[in-house]
Amino acid sequence: MNKSPQSKLIIALDVETPRQARELFTVLGDFACMFKIGSQLFTAAGPEFVREIVEAGGRVFLDLKFHDIPNTVASAGIEAVRLGVSIFNVHALGGSEMMRRTAEAVSDTARREGLSRPQVIAVTVLTSADAATLHEVGVASIPEKQVSMLAHLAHQSGLDGVVASPHEVQLVRAAVNDKQFIIITPGVRPASATHDDQKRVMTPAEAVRSGADYLVIGRSIINAPDPARAAQSILEEMERAGSDQY
Ligand code: C5P
Protein backbone atom coordinates (compact mmCIF):
# COMPACT_ATOMS: atom_id res chain seq x y z
CA MET A 1 0.00 0.00 0.00
CA ASN A 2 1.32 3.44 -0.95
CA LYS A 3 1.69 5.83 1.95
CA SER A 4 2.27 9.53 1.50
CA PRO A 5 5.01 11.16 3.57
CA GLN A 6 2.32 13.19 5.40
CA SER A 7 0.74 9.96 6.58
CA LYS A 8 4.02 9.12 8.33
CA LEU A 9 4.78 12.47 9.94
CA ILE A 10 3.76 13.30 13.51
CA ILE A 11 4.64 16.82 14.67
CA ALA A 12 5.42 17.30 18.36
CA LEU A 13 3.68 20.37 19.79
CA ASP A 14 6.35 20.88 22.45
CA VAL A 15 5.47 24.48 23.33
CA GLU A 16 4.53 26.39 26.46
CA THR A 17 1.05 27.65 25.74
CA PRO A 18 -2.12 26.49 24.02
CA ARG A 19 -1.95 29.67 21.96
CA GLN A 20 1.43 28.73 20.46
CA ALA A 21 0.22 25.16 19.90
CA ARG A 22 -2.98 26.36 18.22
CA GLU A 23 -0.95 28.57 15.87
CA LEU A 24 1.33 25.67 14.96
CA PHE A 25 -1.66 23.37 14.44
CA THR A 26 -3.24 25.94 12.11
CA VAL A 27 -0.06 26.45 10.10
CA LEU A 28 1.05 22.80 10.04
CA GLY A 29 -2.30 20.98 9.88
CA ASP A 30 -1.80 19.85 6.28
CA PHE A 31 1.78 18.66 6.71
CA ALA A 32 1.26 15.86 9.21
CA CYS A 33 -1.15 13.04 9.96
CA MET A 34 -1.02 13.60 13.70
CA PHE A 35 0.08 16.02 16.41
CA LYS A 36 1.87 14.91 19.52
CA ILE A 37 0.88 16.46 22.83
CA GLY A 38 3.41 15.65 25.53
CA SER A 39 4.03 16.42 29.18
CA GLN A 40 4.90 20.09 28.70
CA LEU A 41 1.80 21.18 26.79
CA PHE A 42 -0.51 18.80 28.65
CA THR A 43 0.66 20.15 32.00
CA ALA A 44 0.14 23.70 30.77
CA ALA A 45 -3.09 23.31 28.85
CA GLY A 46 -4.69 20.08 30.07
CA PRO A 47 -7.22 17.77 28.45
CA GLU A 48 -9.23 20.77 27.21
CA PHE A 49 -6.59 21.45 24.62
CA VAL A 50 -6.52 17.81 23.49
CA ARG A 51 -10.32 17.98 23.05
CA GLU A 52 -9.97 21.21 21.10
CA ILE A 53 -7.58 19.62 18.58
CA VAL A 54 -9.70 16.48 18.26
CA GLU A 55 -12.86 18.58 17.74
CA ALA A 56 -11.00 20.60 15.08
CA GLY A 57 -10.39 17.33 13.23
CA GLY A 58 -6.78 16.79 14.33
CA ARG A 59 -5.53 13.38 15.33
CA VAL A 60 -3.60 13.36 18.61
CA PHE A 61 -0.75 11.21 19.90
CA LEU A 62 -0.95 11.73 23.67
CA ASP A 63 2.66 11.28 24.77
CA LEU A 64 2.44 11.11 28.56
CA LYS A 65 4.45 7.88 28.87
CA PHE A 66 2.35 6.43 31.69
CA HIS A 67 4.35 4.37 34.19
CA ASP A 68 2.52 3.45 37.39
CA ILE A 69 0.74 0.52 39.01
CA PRO A 70 -1.42 -1.47 36.55
CA ASN A 71 -4.75 -0.18 37.88
CA THR A 72 -3.70 3.47 37.61
CA VAL A 73 -2.30 3.15 34.08
CA ALA A 74 -5.36 1.18 32.90
CA SER A 75 -7.61 3.91 34.36
CA ALA A 76 -5.58 6.64 32.64
CA GLY A 77 -5.91 4.63 29.41
CA ILE A 78 -9.71 4.65 29.78
CA GLU A 79 -9.63 8.45 30.01
CA ALA A 80 -7.40 8.62 26.93
CA VAL A 81 -10.08 6.67 25.00
CA ARG A 82 -12.72 9.14 26.19
CA LEU A 83 -10.53 12.08 25.15
CA GLY A 84 -10.52 10.73 21.61
CA VAL A 85 -6.77 10.42 21.11
CA SER A 86 -5.51 8.21 18.29
CA ILE A 87 -2.37 6.98 20.06
CA PHE A 88 -1.09 7.09 23.63
CA ASN A 89 1.92 5.50 25.26
CA VAL A 90 3.12 3.76 28.40
CA HIS A 91 6.60 2.77 29.57
CA ALA A 92 7.30 -0.89 28.82
CA LEU A 93 9.37 -0.90 32.02
CA GLY A 94 6.03 -0.87 33.87
CA GLY A 95 5.86 -4.58 33.03
CA SER A 96 3.55 -7.01 31.28
CA GLU A 97 0.65 -6.85 33.74
CA MET A 98 0.53 -3.07 33.46
CA MET A 99 0.57 -3.22 29.66
CA ARG A 100 -1.92 -6.10 29.36
CA ARG A 101 -4.46 -4.57 31.73
CA THR A 102 -4.20 -1.23 29.95
CA ALA A 103 -4.69 -2.75 26.49
CA GLU A 104 -7.72 -4.71 27.75
CA ALA A 105 -9.26 -1.70 29.52
CA VAL A 106 -8.85 0.39 26.37
CA SER A 107 -10.52 -2.23 24.14
CA ASP A 108 -13.38 -2.81 26.62
CA THR A 109 -14.05 0.92 27.06
CA ALA A 110 -13.99 1.65 23.34
CA ARG A 111 -16.43 -1.21 22.66
CA ARG A 112 -18.76 -0.46 25.59
CA GLU A 113 -18.91 3.29 24.94
CA GLY A 114 -18.92 3.11 21.14
CA LEU A 115 -15.65 5.06 20.80
CA SER A 116 -12.62 4.59 18.56
CA ARG A 117 -9.92 2.49 20.12
CA PRO A 118 -6.59 4.32 20.32
CA GLN A 119 -3.41 2.44 19.64
CA VAL A 120 -1.39 1.79 22.76
CA ILE A 121 2.34 2.10 22.24
CA ALA A 122 5.23 1.20 24.53
CA VAL A 123 8.24 3.38 25.15
CA THR A 124 11.28 1.12 25.18
CA VAL A 125 14.44 3.17 25.79
CA LEU A 126 14.25 6.94 25.45
CA THR A 127 16.20 8.19 22.45
CA SER A 128 18.04 10.60 24.76
CA ALA A 129 19.49 7.59 26.61
CA ASP A 130 22.67 5.70 25.83
CA ALA A 131 24.48 2.83 27.54
CA ALA A 132 25.85 5.19 30.22
CA THR A 133 22.34 6.42 31.05
CA LEU A 134 21.10 2.84 31.42
CA HIS A 135 24.10 1.98 33.55
CA GLU A 136 23.53 4.86 35.94
CA VAL A 137 19.98 3.64 36.67
CA GLY A 138 21.15 0.07 37.25
CA VAL A 139 20.32 -1.48 33.88
CA ALA A 140 23.32 -3.60 32.95
CA SER A 141 22.43 -3.79 29.28
CA ILE A 142 22.99 -1.80 26.14
CA PRO A 143 20.13 0.13 24.51
CA GLU A 144 19.87 -2.29 21.57
CA LYS A 145 19.30 -5.34 23.78
CA GLN A 146 16.97 -3.49 26.08
CA VAL A 147 14.89 -2.24 23.14
CA SER A 148 14.53 -5.77 21.67
CA MET A 149 13.55 -7.25 25.00
CA LEU A 150 11.01 -4.54 25.82
CA ALA A 151 9.51 -4.55 22.30
CA HIS A 152 8.98 -8.30 22.56
CA LEU A 153 7.37 -7.90 25.99
CA ALA A 154 5.10 -5.11 24.73
CA HIS A 155 3.92 -7.27 21.83
CA GLN A 156 3.31 -10.26 24.11
CA SER A 157 1.30 -7.98 26.39
CA GLY A 158 -1.08 -6.95 23.60
CA LEU A 159 0.30 -3.51 22.76
CA ASP A 160 0.13 -2.13 19.23
CA GLY A 161 3.70 -0.96 18.77
CA VAL A 162 6.67 0.85 20.23
CA VAL A 163 8.51 4.12 20.23
CA ALA A 164 12.13 3.42 19.30
CA SER A 165 15.13 5.17 17.83
CA PRO A 166 15.35 4.82 14.04
CA HIS A 167 18.58 2.90 14.66
CA GLU A 168 16.53 0.21 16.34
CA VAL A 169 13.78 -0.37 13.79
CA GLN A 170 15.48 -3.47 12.41
CA LEU A 171 16.03 -4.82 15.91
CA VAL A 172 12.35 -4.37 16.73
CA ARG A 173 11.29 -6.05 13.48
CA ALA A 174 13.59 -8.94 14.34
CA ALA A 175 12.25 -9.18 17.90
CA VAL A 176 8.58 -8.96 16.90
CA ASN A 177 7.38 -11.00 13.94
CA ASP A 178 4.19 -9.04 13.29
CA LYS A 179 3.86 -6.58 10.40
CA GLN A 180 0.98 -4.80 12.13
CA PHE A 181 3.24 -3.86 15.07
CA ILE A 182 3.89 -0.15 14.54
CA ILE A 183 7.17 1.64 15.12
CA ILE A 184 7.26 5.35 15.90
CA THR A 185 10.65 6.99 15.73
CA PRO A 186 11.67 10.23 17.43
CA GLY A 187 15.29 11.35 17.35
CA VAL A 188 15.00 12.47 13.73
CA ARG A 189 17.05 15.45 12.56
CA PRO A 190 17.55 16.90 9.07
CA ALA A 191 21.24 16.61 8.21
CA SER A 192 21.77 20.34 8.76
CA ALA A 193 20.17 20.50 12.23
CA THR A 194 21.65 20.27 15.73
CA HIS A 195 21.11 17.10 17.75
CA ASP A 196 19.88 18.94 20.88
CA ASP A 197 19.67 16.32 23.66
CA GLN A 198 18.97 13.39 21.35
CA LYS A 199 21.87 10.92 21.31
CA ARG A 200 20.67 8.37 18.77
CA VAL A 201 19.55 10.38 15.75
CA MET A 202 18.93 9.77 12.05
CA THR A 203 17.88 12.01 9.18
CA PRO A 204 14.27 11.84 7.94
CA ALA A 205 15.44 9.98 4.82
CA GLU A 206 17.31 7.40 6.87
CA ALA A 207 14.33 6.98 9.21
CA VAL A 208 11.98 6.33 6.28
CA ARG A 209 14.41 3.86 4.74
CA SER A 210 14.75 2.10 8.09
CA GLY A 211 11.08 1.09 7.77
CA ALA A 212 9.60 3.18 10.59
CA ASP A 213 5.82 3.61 10.37
CA TYR A 214 5.82 7.14 11.81
CA LEU A 215 8.46 9.83 12.39
CA VAL A 216 7.95 12.18 15.34
CA ILE A 217 9.61 15.53 14.76
CA GLY A 218 9.51 18.45 17.14
CA ARG A 219 12.19 21.10 17.40
CA SER A 220 13.47 20.86 13.81
CA ILE A 221 10.03 22.04 12.69
CA ILE A 222 8.48 24.04 15.51
CA ASN A 223 11.63 26.07 16.30
CA ALA A 224 12.43 26.77 12.65
CA PRO A 225 12.10 30.39 11.52
CA ASP A 226 9.40 29.17 9.10
CA PRO A 227 7.82 25.96 10.48
CA ALA A 228 5.73 25.29 7.37
CA ARG A 229 8.79 25.52 5.14
CA ALA A 230 10.76 23.25 7.49
CA ALA A 231 7.93 20.70 7.47
CA GLN A 232 7.68 20.89 3.69
CA SER A 233 11.38 20.29 3.22
CA ILE A 234 11.27 17.31 5.61
CA LEU A 235 8.32 15.86 3.68
CA GLU A 236 10.25 16.28 0.43
CA GLU A 237 13.23 14.49 1.93
CA MET A 238 10.94 11.68 3.12
CA GLU A 239 9.29 11.48 -0.29
CA ARG A 240 12.64 11.16 -2.09
CA ALA A 241 13.83 8.52 0.34
CA GLY A 242 10.63 6.55 0.18
CA SER A 243 9.74 6.83 -3.49
CA ASP A 244 10.51 3.16 -3.90
CA GLN A 245 8.52 2.26 -0.80
CA TYR A 246 5.35 4.39 -1.14
O1 C5P B 1 12.37 17.97 19.29
P1 C5P B 1 12.51 16.53 18.94
O2 C5P B 1 12.32 16.28 17.45
O3 C5P B 1 13.71 15.87 19.55
O4 C5P B 1 11.22 15.87 19.64
C1 C5P B 1 11.08 14.50 19.83
C2 C5P B 1 9.83 14.27 20.62
O5 C5P B 1 9.67 12.88 20.81
C3 C5P B 1 9.84 14.92 21.99
O6 C5P B 1 8.50 15.38 22.22
C4 C5P B 1 10.16 13.79 22.95
O7 C5P B 1 9.50 13.94 24.18
C5 C5P B 1 9.58 12.59 22.20
N1 C5P B 1 10.18 11.29 22.49
C6 C5P B 1 11.53 11.00 22.39
N2 C5P B 1 12.02 9.75 22.67
C7 C5P B 1 11.18 8.79 23.04
C8 C5P B 1 9.81 9.06 23.14
C9 C5P B 1 9.34 10.32 22.83
O8 C5P B 1 12.30 11.87 22.02
N3 C5P B 1 11.67 7.57 23.26
GROMACS .gro file of N, CA and C in nm, residues 75-168:
model
  282
   75SER      N    1  -0.659   0.286   3.418
   75SER     CA    2  -0.761   0.391   3.436
   75SER      C    3  -0.727   0.515   3.354
   76ALA      N    4  -0.600   0.550   3.347
   76ALA     CA    5  -0.558   0.664   3.264
   76ALA      C    6  -0.586   0.632   3.117
   77GLY      N    7  -0.564   0.506   3.078
   77GLY     CA    8  -0.591   0.463   2.941
   77GLY      C    9  -0.738   0.480   2.905
   78ILE      N   10  -0.826   0.449   3.002
   78ILE     CA   11  -0.971   0.465   2.978
   78ILE      C   12  -1.002   0.612   2.949
   79GLU      N   13  -0.939   0.701   3.024
   79GLU     CA   14  -0.963   0.845   3.001
   79GLU      C   15  -0.906   0.890   2.867
   80ALA      N   16  -0.797   0.828   2.824
   80ALA     CA   17  -0.740   0.862   2.693
   80ALA      C   18  -0.837   0.822   2.581
   81VAL      N   19  -0.906   0.708   2.599
   81VAL     CA   20  -1.008   0.667   2.500
   81VAL      C   21  -1.117   0.774   2.495
   82ARG      N   22  -1.162   0.816   2.614
   82ARG     CA   23  -1.272   0.914   2.619
   82ARG      C   24  -1.231   1.050   2.563
   83LEU      N   25  -1.102   1.082   2.571
   83LEU     CA   26  -1.053   1.208   2.515
   83LEU      C   27  -1.051   1.204   2.363
   84GLY      N   28  -1.050   1.085   2.307
   84GLY     CA   29  -1.052   1.073   2.161
   84GLY      C   30  -0.915   1.075   2.097
   85VAL      N   31  -0.810   1.042   2.173
   85VAL     CA   32  -0.677   1.042   2.111
   85VAL      C   33  -0.662   0.920   2.019
   86SER      N   34  -0.572   0.931   1.924
   86SER     CA   35  -0.551   0.821   1.829
   86SER      C   36  -0.443   0.724   1.877
   87ILE      N   37  -0.346   0.779   1.951
   87ILE     CA   38  -0.237   0.698   2.006
   87ILE      C   39  -0.205   0.752   2.145
   88PHE      N   40  -0.175   0.663   2.240
   88PHE     CA   41  -0.109   0.709   2.363
   88PHE      C   42  -0.005   0.605   2.402
   89ASN      N   43   0.082   0.643   2.496
   89ASN     CA   44   0.192   0.550   2.526
   89ASN      C   45   0.212   0.527   2.675
   90VAL      N   46   0.278   0.416   2.703
   90VAL     CA   47   0.312   0.376   2.840
   90VAL      C   48   0.458   0.329   2.837
   91HIS      N   49   0.523   0.330   2.951
   91HIS     CA   50   0.660   0.277   2.957
   91HIS      C   51   0.657   0.125   2.967
   92ALA      N   52   0.724   0.058   2.876
   92ALA     CA   53   0.730  -0.089   2.882
   92ALA      C   54   0.792  -0.136   3.014
   93LEU      N   55   0.875  -0.051   3.074
   93LEU     CA   56   0.937  -0.090   3.202
   93LEU      C   57   0.834  -0.108   3.313
   94GLY      N   58   0.710  -0.063   3.290
   94GLY     CA   59   0.603  -0.087   3.387
   94GLY      C   60   0.565  -0.234   3.396
   95GLY      N   61   0.606  -0.313   3.296
   95GLY     CA   62   0.586  -0.458   3.303
   95GLY      C   63   0.463  -0.508   3.229
   96SER      N   64   0.458  -0.642   3.213
   96SER     CA   65   0.355  -0.701   3.128
   96SER      C   66   0.215  -0.686   3.186
   97GLU      N   67   0.201  -0.697   3.317
   97GLU     CA   68   0.065  -0.685   3.374
   97GLU      C   69   0.010  -0.544   3.349
   98MET      N   70   0.095  -0.445   3.370
   98MET     CA   71   0.053  -0.307   3.346
   98MET      C   72   0.008  -0.288   3.201
   99MET      N   73   0.089  -0.340   3.108
   99MET     CA   74   0.057  -0.322   2.966
   99MET      C   75  -0.069  -0.401   2.929
  100ARG      N   76  -0.078  -0.526   2.974
  100ARG     CA   77  -0.192  -0.610   2.936
  100ARG      C   78  -0.323  -0.551   2.988
  101ARG      N   79  -0.322  -0.511   3.116
  101ARG     CA   80  -0.446  -0.457   3.173
  101ARG      C   81  -0.486  -0.327   3.105
  102THR      N   82  -0.389  -0.249   3.064
  102THR     CA   83  -0.420  -0.123   2.995
  102THR      C   84  -0.481  -0.151   2.858
  103ALA      N   85  -0.417  -0.242   2.783
  103ALA     CA   86  -0.469  -0.275   2.649
  103ALA      C   87  -0.612  -0.329   2.659
  104GLU      N   88  -0.637  -0.414   2.760
  104GLU     CA   89  -0.772  -0.471   2.775
  104GLU      C   90  -0.873  -0.363   2.813
  105ALA      N   91  -0.834  -0.276   2.907
  105ALA     CA   92  -0.926  -0.170   2.952
  105ALA      C   93  -0.961  -0.077   2.836
  106VAL      N   94  -0.863  -0.050   2.752
  106VAL     CA   95  -0.885   0.039   2.637
  106VAL      C   96  -0.983  -0.026   2.539
  107SER      N   97  -0.962  -0.153   2.508
  107SER     CA   98  -1.052  -0.223   2.414
  107SER      C   99  -1.193  -0.230   2.471
  108ASP      N  100  -1.205  -0.267   2.599
  108ASP     CA  101  -1.338  -0.281   2.662
  108ASP      C  102  -1.411  -0.147   2.661
  109THR      N  103  -1.340  -0.040   2.698
  109THR     CA  104  -1.405   0.092   2.706
  109THR      C  105  -1.451   0.137   2.568
  110ALA      N  106  -1.363   0.121   2.469
  110ALA     CA  107  -1.399   0.165   2.334
  110ALA      C  108  -1.524   0.090   2.285
  111ARG      N  109  -1.528  -0.041   2.312
  111ARG     CA  110  -1.643  -0.121   2.266
  111ARG      C  111  -1.770  -0.081   2.342
  112ARG      N  112  -1.758  -0.074   2.475
  112ARG     CA  113  -1.876  -0.046   2.559
  112ARG      C  114  -1.934   0.092   2.531
  113GLU      N  115  -1.844   0.191   2.508
  113GLU     CA  116  -1.891   0.329   2.494
  113GLU      C  117  -1.901   0.374   2.348
  114GLY      N  118  -1.878   0.279   2.257
  114GLY     CA  119  -1.892   0.311   2.114
  114GLY      C  120  -1.791   0.413   2.065
  115LEU      N  121  -1.669   0.407   2.117
  115LEU     CA  122  -1.565   0.506   2.080
  115LEU      C  123  -1.457   0.437   1.998
  116SER      N  124  -1.374   0.518   1.929
  116SER     CA  125  -1.262   0.459   1.856
  116SER      C  126  -1.158   0.412   1.957
  117ARG      N  127  -1.095   0.302   1.921
  117ARG     CA  128  -0.992   0.249   2.012
  117ARG      C  129  -0.857   0.307   1.974
  118PRO      N  130  -0.794   0.383   2.065
  118PRO     CA  131  -0.659   0.432   2.032
  118PRO      C  132  -0.559   0.318   2.027
  119GLN      N  133  -0.449   0.341   1.959
  119GLN     CA  134  -0.341   0.244   1.964
  119GLN      C  135  -0.257   0.272   2.087
  120VAL      N  136  -0.218   0.166   2.154
  120VAL     CA  137  -0.139   0.179   2.276
  120VAL      C  138   0.004   0.135   2.244
  121ILE      N  139   0.096   0.227   2.268
  121ILE     CA  140   0.234   0.210   2.224
  121ILE      C  141   0.325   0.206   2.347
  122ALA      N  142   0.429   0.125   2.341
  122ALA     CA  143   0.523   0.120   2.453
  122ALA      C  144   0.647   0.203   2.423
  123VAL      N  145   0.692   0.275   2.523
  123VAL     CA  146   0.824   0.338   2.515
  123VAL      C  147   0.923   0.232   2.560
  124THR      N  148   1.026   0.212   2.480
  124THR     CA  149   1.128   0.112   2.518
  124THR      C  150   1.239   0.185   2.593
  125VAL      N  151   1.336   0.238   2.517
  125VAL     CA  152   1.444   0.317   2.579
  125VAL      C  153   1.436   0.456   2.516
  126LEU      N  154   1.434   0.558   2.598
  126LEU     CA  155   1.425   0.694   2.545
  126LEU      C  156   1.541   0.720   2.450
  127THR      N  157   1.513   0.794   2.343
  127THR     CA  158   1.620   0.819   2.245
  127THR      C  159   1.726   0.914   2.298
  128SER      N  160   1.700   0.976   2.413
  128SER     CA  161   1.804   1.060   2.476
  128SER      C  162   1.900   0.974   2.559
  129ALA      N  163   1.868   0.845   2.574
  129ALA     CA  164   1.949   0.759   2.661
  129ALA      C  165   2.052   0.680   2.582
  130ASP      N  166   2.167   0.660   2.641
  130ASP     CA  167   2.267   0.570   2.583
  130ASP      C  168   2.307   0.468   2.690
  131ALA      N  169   2.410   0.390   2.661
  131ALA     CA  170   2.448   0.283   2.754
  131ALA      C  171   2.483   0.341   2.892
  132ALA      N  172   2.546   0.459   2.893
  132ALA     CA  173   2.585   0.519   3.022
  132ALA      C  174   2.461   0.557   3.103
  133THR      N  175   2.358   0.606   3.034
  133THR     CA  176   2.234   0.642   3.105
  133THR      C  177   2.171   0.516   3.167
  134LEU      N  178   2.168   0.408   3.089
  134LEU     CA  179   2.110   0.284   3.142
  134LEU      C  180   2.190   0.236   3.263
  135HIS      N  181   2.322   0.244   3.249
  135HIS     CA  182   2.410   0.198   3.355
  135HIS      C  183   2.385   0.274   3.484
  136GLU      N  184   2.367   0.405   3.472
  136GLU     CA  185   2.353   0.486   3.594
  136GLU      C  186   2.223   0.457   3.668
  137VAL      N  187   2.122   0.401   3.596
  137VAL     CA  188   1.998   0.364   3.667
  137VAL      C  189   1.991   0.212   3.692
  138GLY      N  190   2.106   0.147   3.683
  138GLY     CA  191   2.115   0.007   3.725
  138GLY      C  192   2.074  -0.094   3.620
  139VAL      N  193   2.064  -0.052   3.493
  139VAL     CA  194   2.032  -0.148   3.388
  139VAL      C  195   2.163  -0.189   3.321
  140ALA      N  196   2.202  -0.314   3.346
  140ALA     CA  197   2.332  -0.360   3.295
  140ALA      C  198   2.315  -0.416   3.155
  141SER      N  199   2.265  -0.334   3.065
  141SER     CA  200   2.243  -0.379   2.928
  141SER      C  201   2.276  -0.262   2.837
  142ILE      N  202   2.278  -0.289   2.708
  142ILE     CA  203   2.299  -0.180   2.614
  142ILE      C  204   2.162  -0.147   2.552
  143PRO      N  205   2.144  -0.024   2.502
  143PRO     CA  206   2.013   0.013   2.451
  143PRO      C  207   1.956  -0.088   2.351
  144GLU      N  208   2.039  -0.139   2.261
  144GLU     CA  209   1.987  -0.229   2.157
  144GLU      C  210   1.920  -0.353   2.218
  145LYS      N  211   1.987  -0.412   2.317
  145LYS     CA  212   1.930  -0.534   2.378
  145LYS      C  213   1.804  -0.501   2.455
  146GLN      N  214   1.810  -0.391   2.526
  146GLN     CA  215   1.697  -0.349   2.608
  146GLN      C  216   1.575  -0.320   2.519
  147VAL      N  217   1.599  -0.256   2.406
  147VAL     CA  218   1.489  -0.224   2.314
  147VAL      C  219   1.426  -0.353   2.262
  148SER      N  220   1.508  -0.450   2.220
  148SER     CA  221   1.453  -0.577   2.167
  148SER      C  222   1.370  -0.648   2.272
  149MET      N  223   1.424  -0.653   2.393
  149MET     CA  224   1.355  -0.725   2.500
  149MET      C  225   1.221  -0.659   2.532
  150LEU      N  226   1.223  -0.525   2.543
  150LEU     CA  227   1.101  -0.454   2.582
  150LEU      C  228   0.998  -0.453   2.467
  151ALA      N  229   1.045  -0.450   2.344
  151ALA     CA  230   0.951  -0.455   2.230
  151ALA      C  231   0.881  -0.591   2.229
  152HIS      N  232   0.956  -0.696   2.252
  152HIS     CA  233   0.898  -0.830   2.256
  152HIS      C  234   0.793  -0.839   2.368
  153LEU      N  235   0.829  -0.787   2.483
  153LEU     CA  236   0.737  -0.790   2.599
  153LEU      C  237   0.609  -0.710   2.569
  154ALA      N  238   0.626  -0.595   2.506
  154ALA     CA  239   0.510  -0.511   2.473
  154ALA      C  240   0.416  -0.585   2.378
  155HIS      N  241   0.473  -0.652   2.279
  155HIS     CA  242   0.392  -0.727   2.183
  155HIS      C  243   0.319  -0.841   2.253
  156GLN      N  244   0.392  -0.914   2.336
  156GLN     CA  245   0.331  -1.026   2.411
  156GLN      C  246   0.219  -0.978   2.500
  157SER      N  247   0.228  -0.852   2.545
  157SER     CA  248   0.130  -0.798   2.639
  157SER      C  249   0.013  -0.732   2.566
  158GLY      N  250   0.008  -0.743   2.435
  158GLY     CA  251  -0.108  -0.695   2.360
  158GLY      C  252  -0.100  -0.550   2.315
  159LEU      N  253   0.019  -0.489   2.322
  159LEU     CA  254   0.030  -0.351   2.276
  159LEU      C  255   0.044  -0.346   2.123
  160ASP      N  256   0.020  -0.228   2.069
  160ASP     CA  257   0.013  -0.213   1.923
  160ASP      C  258   0.144  -0.175   1.859
  161GLY      N  259   0.244  -0.137   1.937
  161GLY     CA  260   0.370  -0.096   1.877
  161GLY      C  261   0.462  -0.036   1.981
  162VAL      N  262   0.569   0.023   1.933
  162VAL     CA  263   0.667   0.085   2.023
  162VAL      C  264   0.717   0.217   1.968
  163VAL      N  265   0.771   0.296   2.061
  163VAL     CA  266   0.851   0.412   2.023
  163VAL      C  267   0.995   0.363   2.031
  164ALA      N  268   1.073   0.385   1.927
  164ALA     CA  269   1.213   0.342   1.930
  164ALA      C  270   1.296   0.432   1.840
  165SER      N  271   1.422   0.441   1.868
  165SER     CA  272   1.513   0.517   1.783
  165SER      C  273   1.515   0.455   1.644
  166PRO      N  274   1.529   0.540   1.539
  166PRO     CA  275   1.535   0.482   1.404
  166PRO      C  276   1.647   0.379   1.389
  167HIS      N  277   1.750   0.390   1.473
  167HIS     CA  278   1.858   0.290   1.466
  167HIS      C  279   1.810   0.152   1.507
  168GLU      N  280   1.696   0.148   1.578
  168GLU     CA  281   1.653   0.021   1.634
  168GLU      C  282   1.535  -0.043   1.562
   0.00000   0.00000   0.00000
